[in-house]
Amino acid sequence: MALYKKILVAVDGSDEAKKAFNKAVNIAKKNEATLMITNVIDSRSFAMVEAYDRTLGERAEAQANELIDVYVEEAKKAGVTKVIKNVAYGSPRVKIPKDIAKEFEADLLVCGATGLSAVERFLIGSVSESIVRFAPCSVLVVR
């Protein structure tokens, strides 16, 4: 079994992401690894609306931070000692595997099989599919 030292888990508030988070926490505990919890705010989805409502980006960031704060607390309660919080803007399909995983030097990336947007999956493919295709490290897709 591989020894993982830097585990990245992508969360978006979905049930699938929660399952991925739980799996990442277990792996991080067993390996005494650093766990980075990331949420990528898909800025493309509100770019047009923000012309009318400038607070949308701020509210999205506040929600992302609240979501990750809950996960950070859960990870620490479960016994993970090294937890990093990451909120980013951009396309999750690109940002997670191509930027965040590389910058963090992740050796395992954990994500849910599906996320929140069925329409986006149908139109351009899933985030998990993109992660599998472009990640610079091992990927665990949790069902």
XYZ file of C-alpha atoms in Angstrom:
143
model
C 0.000 0.000 0.000
C 1.242 3.433 -0.906
C 2.040 5.884 1.851
C 0.282 9.195 1.283
C 1.643 12.320 2.927
C -0.372 15.067 1.231
C -4.031 14.353 0.588
C -6.297 16.805 -1.217
C -10.059 16.424 -0.923
C -12.481 18.479 -3.008
C -15.807 19.363 -1.377
C -18.850 21.170 -2.714
C -21.590 20.532 -0.166
C -22.981 17.437 -1.931
C -23.547 14.032 -0.306
C -20.916 12.551 -2.638
C -18.360 15.116 -1.458
C -19.167 14.262 2.174
C -18.432 10.581 1.451
C -15.166 11.571 -0.256
C -14.255 13.733 2.744
C -14.881 10.853 5.167
C -12.681 8.540 3.092
C -9.928 11.194 2.873
C -10.014 11.678 6.660
C -9.587 7.927 7.234
C -6.654 7.748 4.815
C -5.053 10.878 6.313
C -5.311 9.413 9.834
C -3.793 6.077 8.809
C -0.916 7.790 6.999
C -0.435 10.697 9.435
C -0.807 12.878 6.372
C -1.573 16.538 5.812
C -5.155 16.964 4.593
C -6.045 19.907 2.385
C -9.770 20.563 2.068
C -10.640 22.632 -0.986
C -13.741 24.217 -2.435
C -13.581 25.923 -5.794
C -16.133 28.641 -6.396
C -17.152 28.340 -10.026
C -16.855 32.023 -10.897
C -18.126 31.413 -14.441
C -21.569 30.561 -13.093
C -22.170 33.977 -11.551
C -20.115 36.291 -13.756
C -23.186 37.586 -15.615
C -25.359 37.898 -12.503
C -22.677 39.792 -10.599
C -23.174 42.732 -12.953
C -26.502 43.207 -11.136
C -25.541 41.945 -7.679
C -21.990 42.761 -6.608
C -22.342 40.908 -3.294
C -22.770 37.508 -4.969
C -19.047 36.725 -5.023
C -18.654 37.751 -1.393
C -21.603 35.571 -0.355
C -20.245 32.611 -2.337
C -16.867 32.966 -0.627
C -18.487 33.237 2.813
C -20.500 30.060 2.139
C -17.395 28.227 0.911
C -15.477 29.234 4.039
C -18.346 28.139 6.300
C -18.526 24.775 4.508
C -14.805 24.143 4.819
C -14.706 25.309 8.453
C -17.207 22.557 9.328
C -15.066 19.984 7.515
C -11.863 21.232 9.198
C -13.460 20.801 12.626
C -14.686 17.300 11.728
C -11.239 16.282 10.476
C -9.577 17.531 13.660
C -12.155 15.781 15.864
C -11.468 12.574 13.925
C -7.772 12.856 14.754
C -6.207 14.489 11.683
C -3.630 16.880 13.110
C -2.495 18.681 9.939
C -5.437 20.267 8.109
C -5.232 23.036 5.499
C -8.194 25.031 4.246
C -8.331 26.210 0.625
C -10.955 28.316 -1.147
C -10.305 29.176 -4.785
C -12.079 30.769 -7.735
C -12.307 29.372 -11.250
C -13.491 26.249 -12.998
C -13.349 23.300 -10.567
C -12.641 21.015 -13.544
C -9.401 22.905 -14.229
C -8.447 24.462 -10.905
C -8.488 21.298 -8.760
C -6.304 18.964 -10.858
C -4.144 21.459 -12.729
C -3.494 24.155 -10.112
C -4.367 23.199 -6.536
C -3.096 19.587 -6.669
C 0.178 20.717 -8.256
C 0.767 23.666 -5.896
C 0.000 21.504 -2.838
C 2.131 18.677 -4.282
C -0.667 16.224 -3.469
C 0.118 12.547 -3.737
C -3.583 11.605 -3.457
C -6.631 13.529 -4.621
C -10.012 12.366 -3.295
C -13.324 13.475 -4.801
C -16.927 12.358 -5.048
C -18.172 10.557 -8.131
C -20.719 13.289 -8.810
C -21.206 16.780 -7.474
C -23.990 19.305 -7.447
C -24.569 20.119 -11.125
C -26.205 17.449 -13.314
C -26.652 19.964 -16.144
C -22.932 20.804 -16.247
C -22.065 17.083 -16.204
C -24.324 16.534 -19.198
C -22.964 19.502 -21.141
C -19.225 19.421 -20.461
C -18.432 16.328 -18.412
C -18.032 15.857 -14.713
C -15.505 17.445 -12.404
C -14.422 13.986 -11.233
C -13.803 12.912 -14.835
C -11.613 15.967 -15.378
C -9.747 15.312 -12.125
C -9.012 11.726 -13.156
C -7.804 12.897 -16.556
C -5.565 15.780 -15.464
C -4.416 15.194 -11.869
C -0.644 14.881 -11.378
C -1.155 12.254 -8.642
C -3.215 9.234 -7.701
C -6.981 9.844 -7.613
C -9.648 8.144 -5.522
C -13.186 8.696 -6.778
C -15.680 7.808 -4.042
C -19.191 6.586 -4.845
